[in-house]
mmCIF file of C-alpha atoms and ligand atoms in Angstrom:
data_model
loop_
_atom_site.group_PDB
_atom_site.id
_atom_site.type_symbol
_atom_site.label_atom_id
_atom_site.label_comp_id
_atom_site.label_asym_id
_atom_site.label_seq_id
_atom_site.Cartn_x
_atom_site.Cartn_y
_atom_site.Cartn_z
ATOM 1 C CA UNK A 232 48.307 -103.998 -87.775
ATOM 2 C CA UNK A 233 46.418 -104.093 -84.731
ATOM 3 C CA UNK A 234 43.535 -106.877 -84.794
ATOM 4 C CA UNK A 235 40.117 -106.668 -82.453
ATOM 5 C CA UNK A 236 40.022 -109.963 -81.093
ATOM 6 C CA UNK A 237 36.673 -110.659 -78.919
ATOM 7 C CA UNK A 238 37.046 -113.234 -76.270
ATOM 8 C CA UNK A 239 33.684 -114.537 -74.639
ATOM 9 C CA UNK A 240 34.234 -115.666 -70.799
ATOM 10 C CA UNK A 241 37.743 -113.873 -70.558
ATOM 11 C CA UNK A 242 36.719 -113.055 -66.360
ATOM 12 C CA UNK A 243 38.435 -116.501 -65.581
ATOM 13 C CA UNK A 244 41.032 -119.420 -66.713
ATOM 14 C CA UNK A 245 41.500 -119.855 -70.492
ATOM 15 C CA UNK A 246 39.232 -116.548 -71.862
ATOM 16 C CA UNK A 247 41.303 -114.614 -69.048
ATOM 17 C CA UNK A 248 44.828 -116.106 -70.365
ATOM 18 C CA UNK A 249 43.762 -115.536 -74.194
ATOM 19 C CA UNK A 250 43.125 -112.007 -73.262
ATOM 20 C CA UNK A 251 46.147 -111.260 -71.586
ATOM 21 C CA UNK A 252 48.363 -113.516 -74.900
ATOM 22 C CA UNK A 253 46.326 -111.381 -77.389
ATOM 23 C CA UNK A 254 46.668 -108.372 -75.394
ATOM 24 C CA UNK A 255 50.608 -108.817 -75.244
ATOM 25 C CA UNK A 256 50.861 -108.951 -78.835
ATOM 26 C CA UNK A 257 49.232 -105.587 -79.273
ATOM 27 C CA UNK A 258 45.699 -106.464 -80.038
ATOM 28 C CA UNK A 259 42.724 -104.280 -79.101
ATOM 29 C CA UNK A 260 40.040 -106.501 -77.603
ATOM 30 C CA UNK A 261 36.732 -107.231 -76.852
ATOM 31 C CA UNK A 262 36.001 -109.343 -73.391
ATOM 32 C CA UNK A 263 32.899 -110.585 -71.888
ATOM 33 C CA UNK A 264 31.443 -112.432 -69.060
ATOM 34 C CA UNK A 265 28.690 -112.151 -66.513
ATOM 35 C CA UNK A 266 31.027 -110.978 -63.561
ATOM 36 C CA UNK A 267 31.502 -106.723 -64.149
ATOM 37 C CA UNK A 268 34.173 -106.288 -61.670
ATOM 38 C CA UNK A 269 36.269 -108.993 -62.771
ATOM 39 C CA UNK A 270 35.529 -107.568 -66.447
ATOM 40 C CA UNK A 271 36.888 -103.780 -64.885
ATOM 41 C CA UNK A 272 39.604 -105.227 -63.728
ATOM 42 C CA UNK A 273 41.131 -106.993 -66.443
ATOM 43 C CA UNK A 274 40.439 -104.330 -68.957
ATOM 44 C CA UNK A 275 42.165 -101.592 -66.263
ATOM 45 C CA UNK A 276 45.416 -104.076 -66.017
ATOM 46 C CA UNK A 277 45.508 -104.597 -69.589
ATOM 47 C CA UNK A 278 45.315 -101.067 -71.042
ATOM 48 C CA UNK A 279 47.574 -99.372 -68.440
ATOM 49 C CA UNK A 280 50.134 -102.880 -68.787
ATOM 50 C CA UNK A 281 50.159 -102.655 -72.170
ATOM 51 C CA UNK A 282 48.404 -99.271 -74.015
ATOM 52 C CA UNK A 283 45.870 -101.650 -76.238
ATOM 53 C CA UNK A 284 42.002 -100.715 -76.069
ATOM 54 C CA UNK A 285 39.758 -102.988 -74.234
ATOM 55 C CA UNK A 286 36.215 -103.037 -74.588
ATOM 56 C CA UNK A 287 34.359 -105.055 -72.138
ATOM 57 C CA UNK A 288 30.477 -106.111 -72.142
ATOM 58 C CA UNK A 289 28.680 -107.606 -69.507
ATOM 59 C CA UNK A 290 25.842 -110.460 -70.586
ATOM 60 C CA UNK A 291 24.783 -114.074 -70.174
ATOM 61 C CA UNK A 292 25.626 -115.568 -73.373
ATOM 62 C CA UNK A 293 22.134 -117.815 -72.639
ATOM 63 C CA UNK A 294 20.238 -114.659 -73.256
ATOM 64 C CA UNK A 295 19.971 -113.919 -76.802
ATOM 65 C CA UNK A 296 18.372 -110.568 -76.951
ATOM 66 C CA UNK A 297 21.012 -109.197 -74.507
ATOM 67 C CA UNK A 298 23.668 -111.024 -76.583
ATOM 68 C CA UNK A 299 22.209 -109.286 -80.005
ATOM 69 C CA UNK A 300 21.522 -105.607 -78.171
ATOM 70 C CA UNK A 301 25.237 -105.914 -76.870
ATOM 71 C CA UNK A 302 26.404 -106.083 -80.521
ATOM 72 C CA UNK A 303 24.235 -104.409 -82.278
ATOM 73 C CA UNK A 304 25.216 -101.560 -80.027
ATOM 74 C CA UNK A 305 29.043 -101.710 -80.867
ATOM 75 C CA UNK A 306 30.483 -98.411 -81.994
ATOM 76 C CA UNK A 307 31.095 -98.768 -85.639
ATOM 77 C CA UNK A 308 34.963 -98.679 -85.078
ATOM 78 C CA UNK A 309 34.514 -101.955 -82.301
ATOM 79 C CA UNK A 310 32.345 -103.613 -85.559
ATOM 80 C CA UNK A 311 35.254 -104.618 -87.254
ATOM 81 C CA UNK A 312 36.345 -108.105 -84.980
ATOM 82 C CA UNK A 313 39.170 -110.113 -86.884
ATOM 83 C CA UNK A 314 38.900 -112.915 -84.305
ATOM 84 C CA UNK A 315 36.100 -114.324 -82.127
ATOM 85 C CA UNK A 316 36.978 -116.884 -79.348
ATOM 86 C CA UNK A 317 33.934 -118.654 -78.461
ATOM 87 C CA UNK A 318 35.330 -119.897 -75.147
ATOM 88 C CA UNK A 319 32.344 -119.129 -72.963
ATOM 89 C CA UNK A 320 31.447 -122.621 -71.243
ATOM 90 C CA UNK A 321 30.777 -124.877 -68.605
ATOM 91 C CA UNK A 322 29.974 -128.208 -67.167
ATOM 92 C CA UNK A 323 28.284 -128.378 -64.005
ATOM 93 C CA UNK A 324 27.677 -131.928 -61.899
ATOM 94 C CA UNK A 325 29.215 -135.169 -63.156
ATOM 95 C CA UNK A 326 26.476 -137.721 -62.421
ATOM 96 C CA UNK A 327 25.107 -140.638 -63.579
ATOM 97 C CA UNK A 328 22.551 -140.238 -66.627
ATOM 98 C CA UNK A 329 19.791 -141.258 -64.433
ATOM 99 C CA UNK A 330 20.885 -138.839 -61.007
ATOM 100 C CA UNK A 331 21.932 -136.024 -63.181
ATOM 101 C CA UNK A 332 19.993 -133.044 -62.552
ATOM 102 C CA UNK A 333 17.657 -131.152 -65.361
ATOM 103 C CA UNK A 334 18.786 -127.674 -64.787
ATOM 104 C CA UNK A 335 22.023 -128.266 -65.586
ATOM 105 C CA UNK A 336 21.522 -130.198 -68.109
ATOM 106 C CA UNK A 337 19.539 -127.090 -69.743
ATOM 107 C CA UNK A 338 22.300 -124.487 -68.538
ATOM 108 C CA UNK A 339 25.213 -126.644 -70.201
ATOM 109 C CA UNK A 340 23.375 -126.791 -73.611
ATOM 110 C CA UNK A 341 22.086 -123.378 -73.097
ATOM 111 C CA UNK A 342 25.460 -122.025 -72.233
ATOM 112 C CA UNK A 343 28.352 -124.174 -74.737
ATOM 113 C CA UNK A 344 25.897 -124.639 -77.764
ATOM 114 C CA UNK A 345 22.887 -121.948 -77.929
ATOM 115 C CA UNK A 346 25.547 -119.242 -76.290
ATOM 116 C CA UNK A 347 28.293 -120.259 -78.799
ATOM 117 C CA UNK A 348 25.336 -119.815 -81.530
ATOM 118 C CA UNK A 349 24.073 -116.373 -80.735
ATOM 119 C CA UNK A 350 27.269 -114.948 -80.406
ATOM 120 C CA UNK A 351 28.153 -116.480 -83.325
ATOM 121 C CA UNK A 352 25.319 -114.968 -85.512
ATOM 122 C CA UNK A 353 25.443 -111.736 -84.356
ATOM 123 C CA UNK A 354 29.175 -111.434 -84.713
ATOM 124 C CA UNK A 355 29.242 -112.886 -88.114
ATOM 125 C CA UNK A 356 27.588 -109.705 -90.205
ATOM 126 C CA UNK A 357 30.580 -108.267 -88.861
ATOM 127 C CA UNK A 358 33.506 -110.218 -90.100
ATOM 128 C CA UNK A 359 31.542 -111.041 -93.957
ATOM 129 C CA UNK A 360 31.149 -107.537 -94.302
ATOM 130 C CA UNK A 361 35.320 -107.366 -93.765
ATOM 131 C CA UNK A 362 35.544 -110.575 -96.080
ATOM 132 C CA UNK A 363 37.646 -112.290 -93.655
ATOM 133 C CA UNK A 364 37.929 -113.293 -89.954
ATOM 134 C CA UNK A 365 38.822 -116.039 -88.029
ATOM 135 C CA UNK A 366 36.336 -117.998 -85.304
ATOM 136 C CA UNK A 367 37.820 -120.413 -82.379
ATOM 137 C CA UNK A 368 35.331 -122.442 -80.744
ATOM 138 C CA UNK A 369 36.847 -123.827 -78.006
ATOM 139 C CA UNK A 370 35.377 -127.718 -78.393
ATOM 140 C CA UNK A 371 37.147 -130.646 -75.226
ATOM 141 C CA UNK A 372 38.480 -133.745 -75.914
ATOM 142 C CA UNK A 373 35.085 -134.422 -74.460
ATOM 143 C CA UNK A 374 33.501 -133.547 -77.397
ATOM 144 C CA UNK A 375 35.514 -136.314 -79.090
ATOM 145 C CA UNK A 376 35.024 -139.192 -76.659
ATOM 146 C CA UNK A 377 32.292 -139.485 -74.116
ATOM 147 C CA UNK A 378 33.037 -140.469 -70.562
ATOM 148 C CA UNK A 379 30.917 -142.142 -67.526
ATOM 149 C CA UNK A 380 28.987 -139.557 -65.681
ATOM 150 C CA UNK A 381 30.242 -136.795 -68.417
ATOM 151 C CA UNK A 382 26.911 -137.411 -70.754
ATOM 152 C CA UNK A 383 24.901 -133.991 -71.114
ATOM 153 C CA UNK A 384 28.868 -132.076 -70.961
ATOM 154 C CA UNK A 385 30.130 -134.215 -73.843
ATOM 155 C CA UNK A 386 26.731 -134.002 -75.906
ATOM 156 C CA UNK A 387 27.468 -130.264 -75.911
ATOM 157 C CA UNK A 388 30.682 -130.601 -76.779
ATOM 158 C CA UNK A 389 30.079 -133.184 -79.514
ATOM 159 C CA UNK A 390 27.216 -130.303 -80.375
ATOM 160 C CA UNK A 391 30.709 -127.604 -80.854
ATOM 161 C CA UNK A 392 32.359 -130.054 -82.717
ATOM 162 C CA UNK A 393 29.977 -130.468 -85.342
ATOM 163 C CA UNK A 394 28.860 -126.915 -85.052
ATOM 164 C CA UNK A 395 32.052 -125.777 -85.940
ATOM 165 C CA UNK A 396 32.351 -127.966 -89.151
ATOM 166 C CA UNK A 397 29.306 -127.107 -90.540
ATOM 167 C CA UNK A 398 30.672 -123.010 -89.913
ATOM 168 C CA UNK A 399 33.933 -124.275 -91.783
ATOM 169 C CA UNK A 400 32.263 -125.565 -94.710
ATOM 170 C CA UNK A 401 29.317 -122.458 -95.268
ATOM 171 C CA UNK A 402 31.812 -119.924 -94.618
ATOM 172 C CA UNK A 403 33.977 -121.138 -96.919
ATOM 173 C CA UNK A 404 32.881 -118.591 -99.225
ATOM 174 C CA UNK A 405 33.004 -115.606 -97.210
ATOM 175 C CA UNK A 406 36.864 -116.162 -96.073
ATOM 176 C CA UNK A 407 36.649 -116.657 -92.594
ATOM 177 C CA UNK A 408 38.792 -119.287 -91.080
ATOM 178 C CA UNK A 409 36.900 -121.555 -88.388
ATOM 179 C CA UNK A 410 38.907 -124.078 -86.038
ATOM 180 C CA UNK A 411 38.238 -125.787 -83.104
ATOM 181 C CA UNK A 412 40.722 -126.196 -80.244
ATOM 182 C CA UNK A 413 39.984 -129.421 -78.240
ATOM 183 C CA UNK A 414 41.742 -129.662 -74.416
ATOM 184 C CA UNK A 415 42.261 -132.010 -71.880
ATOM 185 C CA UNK A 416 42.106 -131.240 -68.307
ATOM 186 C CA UNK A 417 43.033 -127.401 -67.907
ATOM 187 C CA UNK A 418 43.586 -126.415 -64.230
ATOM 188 C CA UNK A 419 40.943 -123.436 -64.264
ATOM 189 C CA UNK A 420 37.949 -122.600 -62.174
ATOM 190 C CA UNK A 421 36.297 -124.968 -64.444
ATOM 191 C CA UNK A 422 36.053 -128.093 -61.534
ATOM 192 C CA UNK A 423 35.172 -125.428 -59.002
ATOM 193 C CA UNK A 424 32.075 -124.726 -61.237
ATOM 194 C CA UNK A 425 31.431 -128.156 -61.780
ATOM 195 C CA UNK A 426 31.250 -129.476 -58.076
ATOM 196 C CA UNK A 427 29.285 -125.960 -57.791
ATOM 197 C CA UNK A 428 32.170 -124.807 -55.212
ATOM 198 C CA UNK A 429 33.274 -127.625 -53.671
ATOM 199 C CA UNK A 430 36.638 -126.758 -53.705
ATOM 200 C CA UNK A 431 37.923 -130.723 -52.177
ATOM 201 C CA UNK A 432 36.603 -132.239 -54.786
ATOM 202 C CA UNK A 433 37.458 -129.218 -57.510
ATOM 203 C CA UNK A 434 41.194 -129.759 -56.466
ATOM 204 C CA UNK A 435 40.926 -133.914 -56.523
ATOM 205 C CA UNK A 436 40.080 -133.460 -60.408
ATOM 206 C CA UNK A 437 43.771 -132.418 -60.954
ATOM 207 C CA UNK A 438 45.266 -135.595 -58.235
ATOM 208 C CA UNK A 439 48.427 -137.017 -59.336
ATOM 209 C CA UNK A 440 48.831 -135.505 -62.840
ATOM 210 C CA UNK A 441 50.177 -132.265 -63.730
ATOM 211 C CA UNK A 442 47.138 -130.822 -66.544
ATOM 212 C CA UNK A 443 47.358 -128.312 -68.480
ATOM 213 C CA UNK A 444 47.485 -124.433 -68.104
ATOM 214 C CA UNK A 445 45.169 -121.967 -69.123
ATOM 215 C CA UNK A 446 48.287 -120.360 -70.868
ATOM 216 C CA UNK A 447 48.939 -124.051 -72.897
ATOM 217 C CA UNK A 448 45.613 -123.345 -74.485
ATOM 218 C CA UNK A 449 45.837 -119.476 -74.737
ATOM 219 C CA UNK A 450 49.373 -120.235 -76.872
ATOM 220 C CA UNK A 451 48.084 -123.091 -78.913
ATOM 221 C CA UNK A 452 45.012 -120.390 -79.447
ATOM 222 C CA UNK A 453 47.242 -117.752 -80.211
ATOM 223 C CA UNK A 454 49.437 -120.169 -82.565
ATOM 224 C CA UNK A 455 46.533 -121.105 -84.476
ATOM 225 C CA UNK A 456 45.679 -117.266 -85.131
ATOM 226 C CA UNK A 457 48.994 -116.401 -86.258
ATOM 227 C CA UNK A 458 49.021 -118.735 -89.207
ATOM 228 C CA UNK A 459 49.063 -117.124 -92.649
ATOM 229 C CA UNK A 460 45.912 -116.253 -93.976
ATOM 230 C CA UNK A 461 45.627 -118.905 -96.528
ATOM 231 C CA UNK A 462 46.536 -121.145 -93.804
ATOM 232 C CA UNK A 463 43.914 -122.818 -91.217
ATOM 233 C CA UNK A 464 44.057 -126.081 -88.266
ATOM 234 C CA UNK A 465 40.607 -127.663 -88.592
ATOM 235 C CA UNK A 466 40.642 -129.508 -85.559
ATOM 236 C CA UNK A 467 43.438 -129.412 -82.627
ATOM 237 C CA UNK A 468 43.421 -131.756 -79.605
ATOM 238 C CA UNK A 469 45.313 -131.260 -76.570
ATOM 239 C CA UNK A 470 46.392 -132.868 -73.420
ATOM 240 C CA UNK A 471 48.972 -132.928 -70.731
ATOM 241 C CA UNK A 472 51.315 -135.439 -70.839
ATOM 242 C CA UNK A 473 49.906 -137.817 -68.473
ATOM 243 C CA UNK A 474 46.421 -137.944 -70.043
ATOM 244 C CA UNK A 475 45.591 -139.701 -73.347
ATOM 245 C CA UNK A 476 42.226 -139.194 -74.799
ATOM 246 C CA UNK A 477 39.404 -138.531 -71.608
ATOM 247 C CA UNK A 478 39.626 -141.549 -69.795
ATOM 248 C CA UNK A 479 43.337 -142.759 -69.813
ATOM 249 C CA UNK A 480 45.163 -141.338 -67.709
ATOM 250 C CA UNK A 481 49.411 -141.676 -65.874
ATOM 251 C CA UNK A 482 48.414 -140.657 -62.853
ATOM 252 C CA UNK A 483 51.968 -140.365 -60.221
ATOM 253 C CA UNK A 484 52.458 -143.420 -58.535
HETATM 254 P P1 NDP B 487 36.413 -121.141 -66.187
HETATM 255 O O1 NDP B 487 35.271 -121.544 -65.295
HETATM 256 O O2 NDP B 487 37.690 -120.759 -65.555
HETATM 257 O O3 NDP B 487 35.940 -119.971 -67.157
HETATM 258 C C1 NDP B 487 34.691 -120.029 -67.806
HETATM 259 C C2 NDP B 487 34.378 -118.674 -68.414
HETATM 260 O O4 NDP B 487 33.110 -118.785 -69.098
HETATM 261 C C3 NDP B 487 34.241 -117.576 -67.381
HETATM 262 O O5 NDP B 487 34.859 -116.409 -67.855
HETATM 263 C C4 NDP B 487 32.742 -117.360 -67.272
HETATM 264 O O6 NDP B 487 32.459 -115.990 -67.016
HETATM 265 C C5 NDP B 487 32.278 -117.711 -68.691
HETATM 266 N N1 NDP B 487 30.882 -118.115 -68.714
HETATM 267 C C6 NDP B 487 30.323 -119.239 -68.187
HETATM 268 N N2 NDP B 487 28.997 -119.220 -68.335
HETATM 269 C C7 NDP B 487 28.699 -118.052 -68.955
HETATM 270 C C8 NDP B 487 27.495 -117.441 -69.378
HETATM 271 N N3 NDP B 487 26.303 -118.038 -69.193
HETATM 272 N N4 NDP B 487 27.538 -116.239 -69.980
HETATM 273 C C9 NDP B 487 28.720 -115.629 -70.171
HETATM 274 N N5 NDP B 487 29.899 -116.157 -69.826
HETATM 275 C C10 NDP B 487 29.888 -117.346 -69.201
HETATM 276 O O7 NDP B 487 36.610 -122.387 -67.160
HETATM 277 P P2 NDP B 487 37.658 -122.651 -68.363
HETATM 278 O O8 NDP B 487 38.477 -121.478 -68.629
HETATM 279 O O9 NDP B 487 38.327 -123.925 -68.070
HETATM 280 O O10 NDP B 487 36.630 -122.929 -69.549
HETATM 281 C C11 NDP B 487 36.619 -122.193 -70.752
HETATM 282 C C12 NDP B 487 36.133 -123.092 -71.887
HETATM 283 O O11 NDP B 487 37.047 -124.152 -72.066
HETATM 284 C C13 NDP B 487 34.761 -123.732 -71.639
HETATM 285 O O12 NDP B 487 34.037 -123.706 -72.865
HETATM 286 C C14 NDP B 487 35.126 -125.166 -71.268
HETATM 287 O O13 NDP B 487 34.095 -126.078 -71.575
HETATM 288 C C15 NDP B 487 36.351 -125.387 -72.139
HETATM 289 N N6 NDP B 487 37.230 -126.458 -71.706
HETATM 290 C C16 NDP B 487 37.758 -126.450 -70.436
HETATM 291 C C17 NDP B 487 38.577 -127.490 -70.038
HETATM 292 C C18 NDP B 487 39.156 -127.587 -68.671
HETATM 293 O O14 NDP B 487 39.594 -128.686 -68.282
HETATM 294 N N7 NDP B 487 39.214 -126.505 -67.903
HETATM 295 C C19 NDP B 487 38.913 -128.587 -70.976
HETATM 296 C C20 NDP B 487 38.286 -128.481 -72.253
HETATM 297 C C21 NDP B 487 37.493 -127.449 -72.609
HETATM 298 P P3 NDP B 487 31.380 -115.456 -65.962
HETATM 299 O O15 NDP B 487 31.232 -116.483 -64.890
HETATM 300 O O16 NDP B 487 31.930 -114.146 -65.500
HETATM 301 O O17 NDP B 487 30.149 -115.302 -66.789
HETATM 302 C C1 8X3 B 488 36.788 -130.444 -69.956
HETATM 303 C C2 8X3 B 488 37.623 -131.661 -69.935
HETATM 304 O O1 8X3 B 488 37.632 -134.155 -69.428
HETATM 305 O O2 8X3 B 488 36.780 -132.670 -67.702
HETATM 306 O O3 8X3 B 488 36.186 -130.274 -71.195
HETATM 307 O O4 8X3 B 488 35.499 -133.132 -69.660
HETATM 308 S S1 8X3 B 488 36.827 -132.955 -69.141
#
């Protein structure tokens, strides 16, 4: 049976590869983002590609009234979600504790933890009311290991790794599966948004290593969701070959 699978931050890199894995397995979705025309666009490819629904809504997942009026406002036949990907995220700078700057500081935590939680909550009425569903936060290695100049991205990844145990264990009782999926370096627009579109630097972050794909992570995303139902991964971690944790790294000689 067809699932509704809602994917936040599918205009771009992993959400965008998730959509289009989910999408070729015959789930209907739900995609969001900030950027419209990138939202149009995938939902236009993916219907006429593949003759699955697509439902796409357009808010900043740091604004939590728009986030609750966007659901709240869901046909009743969009209501019932099987899976939420809570993939929406960023880092932005990657500075010294003491040179790091404020604002992004705020828009990181605002963005991967209070984001994460508002879509969260208002999805969740949703899938107890179904007595099952499945959430995927999507967590980093750098929420497992901090790394110089990393410190306000890895706090709110350390924030989605505990956030997502605590779901685990309180929604034991209302059958819904919650894992987190934990990469390494993904070659995405991620390090474009980070050096704020210094695209140099954005392409140095992938020098002499071959990372990973925003397909790896849509498949291991996809793998995890496929599981019987009694079945669920806690906690998945994954790198390229060459990298080891966040700081140890092959690189090609
Ligand atoms: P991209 O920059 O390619 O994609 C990020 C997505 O998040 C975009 O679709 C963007 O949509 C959306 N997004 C960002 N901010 C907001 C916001 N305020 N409101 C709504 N949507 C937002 O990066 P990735 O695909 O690499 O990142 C996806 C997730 O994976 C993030 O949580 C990231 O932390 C995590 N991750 C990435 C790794 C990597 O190396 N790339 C490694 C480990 C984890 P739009 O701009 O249209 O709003
Ligand atoms: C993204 C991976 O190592 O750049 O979460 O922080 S890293």
């Amino acid at each position: 049976m067809n699932k509704i699978v809602l994917i936040t931050g599918a205009t771009s890199g992993i959400g965008k590869a998730c959509a289009e894995k989910f999408a070729a397995a015959k789930h209907n979705l739900i995609i969001t983002g900030r950027r419209q025309e990138r939202l149009d666009e995938l939902k236009a490819t993916l219907e006429t590609r593949l003759g699955i629904a697509v439902l796409s809504l357009c808010f900043d997942v740091q604004d939590k009234a728009a986030v609750a009026a966007a659901f709240e406002g869901l046909p009743a036949e969009w209501k019932k979600i099987s899976i939420l990907i809570n993939n929406a995220g960023l880092a932005l700078g990657k500075d010294s504790f003491e040179n790091a700057d404020i604002q992004d500081w705020e828009t990181m935590l605002n963005t991967n933890v209070h984001g994460l939680l508002y879509v969260s909550k208002a999805v969740l009425p949703f899938m107890i009311e179904q007595k099952a569903g499945h959430i995927i936060n999507l967590g980093s290695v750098a929420g497992k290991e901090v790394y110089e100049n990393g410190n306000v991205y890895c706090a709110s990844k350390f924030a989605v790794d505990s956030i997502t145990k605590a779901m685990r264990i309180d929604l034991l009782k209302h059958n819904i599966k919650v894992t987190a999926v934990n990469p390494g370096a993904v070659e995405t627009e991620f390090s474009l948004v980070r050096f704020k579109g210094a695209t140099a630097k954005a392409a140095a972050a992938y020098d002499g290593f071959t990372p990973l794909t925003a397909m790896d992570i849509a498949q291991t995303v996809f793998f995890c969701a496929s599981l019987p139902p009694h079945v669920c991964i806690n906690d998945l971690s994954i790198t390229c070959i060459q990298q080891a944790g966040t700081y140890y790294f092959y690189k090609n000689q």
